[in-house]
Short mmCIF file of C-alpha atoms in Angstrom, two decimals:
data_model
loop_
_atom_site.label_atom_id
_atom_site.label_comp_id
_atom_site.label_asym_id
_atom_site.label_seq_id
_atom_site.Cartn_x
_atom_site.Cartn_y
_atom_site.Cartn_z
CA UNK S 1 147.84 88.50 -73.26
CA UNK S 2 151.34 86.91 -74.24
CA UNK S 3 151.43 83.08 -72.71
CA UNK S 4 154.50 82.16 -70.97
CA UNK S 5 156.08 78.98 -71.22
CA UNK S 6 158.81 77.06 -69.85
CA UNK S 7 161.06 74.33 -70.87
CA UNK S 8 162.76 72.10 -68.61
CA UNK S 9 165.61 70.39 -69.20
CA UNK S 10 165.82 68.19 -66.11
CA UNK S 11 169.21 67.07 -66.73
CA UNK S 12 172.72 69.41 -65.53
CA UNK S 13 174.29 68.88 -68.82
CA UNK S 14 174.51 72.98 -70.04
CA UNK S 15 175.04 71.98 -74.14
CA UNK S 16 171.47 70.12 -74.22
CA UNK S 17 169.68 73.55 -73.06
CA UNK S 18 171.89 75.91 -75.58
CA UNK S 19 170.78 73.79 -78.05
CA UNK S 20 166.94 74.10 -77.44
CA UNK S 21 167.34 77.61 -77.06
CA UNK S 22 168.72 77.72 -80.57
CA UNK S 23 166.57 75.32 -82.25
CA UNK S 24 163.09 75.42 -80.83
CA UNK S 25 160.69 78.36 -82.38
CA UNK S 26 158.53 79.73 -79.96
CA UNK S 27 154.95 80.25 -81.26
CA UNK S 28 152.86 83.50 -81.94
CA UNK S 29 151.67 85.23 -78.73
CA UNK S 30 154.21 83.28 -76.56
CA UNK S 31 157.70 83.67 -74.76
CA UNK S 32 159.70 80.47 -74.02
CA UNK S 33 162.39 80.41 -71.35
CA UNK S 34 164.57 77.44 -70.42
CA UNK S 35 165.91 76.61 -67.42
CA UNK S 36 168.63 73.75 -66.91
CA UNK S 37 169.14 71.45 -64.09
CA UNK S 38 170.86 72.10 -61.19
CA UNK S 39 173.46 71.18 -59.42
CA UNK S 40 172.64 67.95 -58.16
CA UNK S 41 170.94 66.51 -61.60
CA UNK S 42 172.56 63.86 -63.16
CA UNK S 43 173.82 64.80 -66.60
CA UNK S 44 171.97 62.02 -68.76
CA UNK S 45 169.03 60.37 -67.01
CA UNK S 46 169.20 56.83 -67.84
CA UNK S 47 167.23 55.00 -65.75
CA UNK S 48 164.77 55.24 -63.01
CA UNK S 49 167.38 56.21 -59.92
CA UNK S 50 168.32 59.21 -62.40
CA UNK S 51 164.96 60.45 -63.35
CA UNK S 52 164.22 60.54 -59.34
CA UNK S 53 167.49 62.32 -58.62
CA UNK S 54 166.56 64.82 -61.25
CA UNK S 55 162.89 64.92 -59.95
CA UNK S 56 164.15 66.35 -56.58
CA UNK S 57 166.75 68.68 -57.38
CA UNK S 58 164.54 70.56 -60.56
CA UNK S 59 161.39 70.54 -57.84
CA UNK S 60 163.17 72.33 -55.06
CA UNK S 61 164.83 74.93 -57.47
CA UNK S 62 161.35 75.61 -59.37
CA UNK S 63 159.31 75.89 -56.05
CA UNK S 64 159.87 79.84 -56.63
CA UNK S 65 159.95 79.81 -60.37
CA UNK S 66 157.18 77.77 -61.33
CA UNK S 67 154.06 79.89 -60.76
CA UNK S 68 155.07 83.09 -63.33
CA UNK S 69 154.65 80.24 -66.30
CA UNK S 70 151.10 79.37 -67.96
CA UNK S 71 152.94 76.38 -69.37
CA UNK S 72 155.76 73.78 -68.38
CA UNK S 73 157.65 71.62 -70.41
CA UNK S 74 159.27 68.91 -69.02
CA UNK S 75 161.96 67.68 -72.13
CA UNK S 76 162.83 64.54 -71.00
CA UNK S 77 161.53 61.93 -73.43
CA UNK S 78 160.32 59.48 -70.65
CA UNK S 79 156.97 58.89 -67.98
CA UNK S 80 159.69 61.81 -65.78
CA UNK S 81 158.06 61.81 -62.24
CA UNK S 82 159.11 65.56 -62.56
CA UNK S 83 155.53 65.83 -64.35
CA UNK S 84 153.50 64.29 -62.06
CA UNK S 85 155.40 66.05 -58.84
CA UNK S 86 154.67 69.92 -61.00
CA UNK S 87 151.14 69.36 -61.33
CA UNK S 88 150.43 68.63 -57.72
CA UNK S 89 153.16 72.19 -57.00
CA UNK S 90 151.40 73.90 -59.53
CA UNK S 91 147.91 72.64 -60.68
CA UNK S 92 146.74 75.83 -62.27
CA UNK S 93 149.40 75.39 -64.86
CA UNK S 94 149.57 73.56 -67.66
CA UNK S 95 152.49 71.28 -67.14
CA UNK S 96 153.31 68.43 -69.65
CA UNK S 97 156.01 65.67 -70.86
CA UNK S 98 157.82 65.66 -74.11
CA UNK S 99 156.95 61.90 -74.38
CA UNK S 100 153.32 62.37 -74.09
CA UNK S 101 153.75 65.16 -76.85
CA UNK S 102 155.44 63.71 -79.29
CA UNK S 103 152.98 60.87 -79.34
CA UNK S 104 149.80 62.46 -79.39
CA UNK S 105 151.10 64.31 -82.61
CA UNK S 106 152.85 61.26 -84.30
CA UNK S 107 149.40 59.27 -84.08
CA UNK S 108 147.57 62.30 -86.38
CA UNK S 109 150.43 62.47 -88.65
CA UNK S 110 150.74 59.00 -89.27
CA UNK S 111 149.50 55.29 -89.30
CA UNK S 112 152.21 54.23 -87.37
CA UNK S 113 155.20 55.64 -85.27
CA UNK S 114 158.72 53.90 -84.04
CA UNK S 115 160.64 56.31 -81.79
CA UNK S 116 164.63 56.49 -82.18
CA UNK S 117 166.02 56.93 -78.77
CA UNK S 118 169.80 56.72 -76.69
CA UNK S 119 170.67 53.55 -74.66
CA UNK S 120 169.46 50.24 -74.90
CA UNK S 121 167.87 50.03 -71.90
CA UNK S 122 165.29 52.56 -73.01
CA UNK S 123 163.89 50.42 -75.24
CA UNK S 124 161.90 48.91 -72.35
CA UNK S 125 161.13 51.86 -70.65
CA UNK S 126 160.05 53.42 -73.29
CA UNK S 127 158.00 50.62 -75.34
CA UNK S 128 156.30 50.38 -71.45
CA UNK S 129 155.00 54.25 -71.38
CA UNK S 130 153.62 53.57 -74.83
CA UNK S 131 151.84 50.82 -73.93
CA UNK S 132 150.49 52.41 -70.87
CA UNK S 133 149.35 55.73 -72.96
CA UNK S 134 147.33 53.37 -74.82
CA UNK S 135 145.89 52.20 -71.70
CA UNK S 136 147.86 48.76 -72.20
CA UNK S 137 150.45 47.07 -70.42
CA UNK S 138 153.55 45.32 -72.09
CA UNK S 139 154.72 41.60 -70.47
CA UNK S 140 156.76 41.56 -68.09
CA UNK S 141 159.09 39.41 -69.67
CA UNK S 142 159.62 41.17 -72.37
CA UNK S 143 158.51 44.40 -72.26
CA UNK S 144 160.17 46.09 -75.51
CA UNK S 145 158.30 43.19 -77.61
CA UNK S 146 155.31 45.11 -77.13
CA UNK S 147 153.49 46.59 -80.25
CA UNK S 148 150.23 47.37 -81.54
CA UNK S 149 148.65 48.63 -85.10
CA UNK S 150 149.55 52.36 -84.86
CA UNK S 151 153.48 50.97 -82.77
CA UNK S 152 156.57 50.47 -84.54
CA UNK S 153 159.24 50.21 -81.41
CA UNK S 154 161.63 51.74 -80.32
CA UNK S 155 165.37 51.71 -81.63
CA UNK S 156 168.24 52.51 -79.46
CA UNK S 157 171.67 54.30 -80.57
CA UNK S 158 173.40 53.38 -77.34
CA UNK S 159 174.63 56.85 -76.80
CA UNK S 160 173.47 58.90 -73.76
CA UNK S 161 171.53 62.42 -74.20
CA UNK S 162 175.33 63.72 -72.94
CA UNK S 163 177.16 62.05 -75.55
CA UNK S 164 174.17 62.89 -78.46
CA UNK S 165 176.56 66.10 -77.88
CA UNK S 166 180.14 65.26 -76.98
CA UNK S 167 180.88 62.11 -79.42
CA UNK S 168 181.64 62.36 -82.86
CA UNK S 169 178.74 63.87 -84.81
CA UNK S 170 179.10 61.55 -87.96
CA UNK S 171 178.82 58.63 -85.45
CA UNK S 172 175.72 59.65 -83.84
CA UNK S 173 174.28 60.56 -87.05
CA UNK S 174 175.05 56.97 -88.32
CA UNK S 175 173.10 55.43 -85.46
CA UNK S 176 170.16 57.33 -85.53
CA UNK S 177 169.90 56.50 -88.99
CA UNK S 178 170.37 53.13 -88.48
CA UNK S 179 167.53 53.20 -86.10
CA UNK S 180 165.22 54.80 -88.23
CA UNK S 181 166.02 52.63 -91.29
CA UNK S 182 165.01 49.19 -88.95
CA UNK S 183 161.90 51.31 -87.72
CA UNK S 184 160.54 52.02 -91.35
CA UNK S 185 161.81 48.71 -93.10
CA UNK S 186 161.29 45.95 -91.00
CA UNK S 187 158.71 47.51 -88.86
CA UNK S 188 156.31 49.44 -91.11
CA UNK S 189 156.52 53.00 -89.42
CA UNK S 190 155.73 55.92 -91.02
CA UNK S 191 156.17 58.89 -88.21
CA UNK S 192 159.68 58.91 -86.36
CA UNK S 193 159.43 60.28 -83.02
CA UNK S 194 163.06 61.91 -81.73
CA UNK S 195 163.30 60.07 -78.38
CA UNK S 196 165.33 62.48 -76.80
CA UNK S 197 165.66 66.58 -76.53
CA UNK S 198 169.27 66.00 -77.07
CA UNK S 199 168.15 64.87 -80.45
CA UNK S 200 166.40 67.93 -81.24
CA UNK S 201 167.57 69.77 -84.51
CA UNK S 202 168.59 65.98 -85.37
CA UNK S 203 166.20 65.13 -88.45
CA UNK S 204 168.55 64.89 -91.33
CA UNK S 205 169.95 61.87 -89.60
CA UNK S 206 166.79 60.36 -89.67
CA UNK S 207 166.36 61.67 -93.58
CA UNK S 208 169.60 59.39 -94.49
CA UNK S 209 168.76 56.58 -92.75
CA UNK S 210 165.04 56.92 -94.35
CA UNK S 211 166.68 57.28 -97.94
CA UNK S 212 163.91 59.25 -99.29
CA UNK S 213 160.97 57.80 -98.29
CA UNK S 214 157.85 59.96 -97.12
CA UNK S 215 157.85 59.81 -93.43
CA UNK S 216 157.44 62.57 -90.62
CA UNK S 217 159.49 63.21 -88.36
CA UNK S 218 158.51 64.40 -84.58
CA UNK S 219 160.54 66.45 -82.27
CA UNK S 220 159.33 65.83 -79.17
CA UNK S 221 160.26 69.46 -78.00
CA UNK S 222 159.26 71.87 -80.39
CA UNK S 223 155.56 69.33 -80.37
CA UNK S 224 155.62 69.73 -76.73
CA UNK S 225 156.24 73.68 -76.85
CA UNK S 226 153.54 73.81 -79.76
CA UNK S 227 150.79 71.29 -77.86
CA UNK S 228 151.58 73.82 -74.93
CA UNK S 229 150.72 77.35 -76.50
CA UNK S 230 147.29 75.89 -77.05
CA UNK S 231 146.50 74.31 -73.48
CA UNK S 232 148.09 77.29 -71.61
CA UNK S 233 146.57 79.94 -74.07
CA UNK S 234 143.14 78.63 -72.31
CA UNK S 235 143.73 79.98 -68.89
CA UNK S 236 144.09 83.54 -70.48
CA UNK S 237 140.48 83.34 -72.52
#
């Protein structure tokens, strides 16, 4: 029986979604579709307010959808409520994060992962969902300082997931190599996690900012689509 996934890009912004559909390789016995947010979704989701805006608008237009997909893939690299609010919609299918993804497979390809990511202020938010996925919590006061043995951090670009797309490519490139070259010099990583599905198809940037050292790289997306086929292939055995 052929599984049927879906990926979810909860933001409106149309580029991010033509790009998965391009890059991300749907595995054997599957079909992938992708649906985009709609109107009402915030373009980039930045912080909190936009993850909850998103949230709402992708739940109401996915009330009919959901239930013809075994699997759901929510590409947001963050703890998106959208998760969370699926699984009690749809709890006989397989609905997961990017996020979690991309970390569950960076810890068996590696001693230790950083994740590259867009704005500053993700560096918190983020550094706090790790921490919590280890079943830790980071201080309060500083919750990016967080790190533990198999942690590297998290490195910003200070672009949005919008503007991974719309600014100049050789700028964006730059940063995210910049950001990978702090994670694996100064802070001993040796898996980079892409923290954002606007970075998918993104990995030579990490590759020059690396400058040929041995490292793997995560996409959060194609992980997430790949974790997927397996949990959603259960419901069909």
């Amino acid at each position: 029986m052929c599984v049927k996934l879906l990926v979810i890009n909860p933001n409106s912004t149309k580029s991010i979604t033509k790009s998965l559909e391009k890059l991300i390789q749907c595995p054997p016995g599957c079909t992938v579709s992708f649906f985009t947010g709609p109107d009402g979704c915030p373009p980039s989701i930045d912080d909190d307010e936009t993850a909850v805006q998103s949230e709402q608008a992708c739940l109401e237009a996915l009330k009919t959808q959901g239930q013809q997909f075994d699997g759901i893939l929510v590409a947001c690299y963050s703890d998106h409520p959208l998760v969370k609010s699926l699984r009690q919609q749809f709890p006989s299918t397989k609905i997961i994060g990017i996020f979690e993804a991309s970390m569950a497979h960076a810890l068996l390809l590696g001693s230790k992962f950083g994740i590259v990511t867009t704005g500053h202020s993700w560096e918190a938010v983020l550094t706090k969902g790790v921490a919590a996925f280890f079943g830790s919590q980071a201080p309060s006061t500083d919750p990016a300082s967080w790190r533990n043995g198999r942690f590297a951090g998290v490195a910003s670009t200070g672009f949005n997931a919008a503007q991974l797309h719309e600014a100049d490519p050789d700028a964006v490139s730059q940063k995210i190599a910049e950001g990978a070259k702090r994670l694996v010099e100064e802070e001993g990583a040796d898996v980079i996690c892409l923290g954002c599905a606007g970075m998918t198809g993104m990995e030579d940037a990490i590759r020059k900012g690396v400058a040929g050292r041995q490292i793997e790289i995560v996409d959060g997306v194609q992980a997430g689509v790949n974790l997927l086929a397996g949990l959603a292939s259960r419901r069909t055995d």
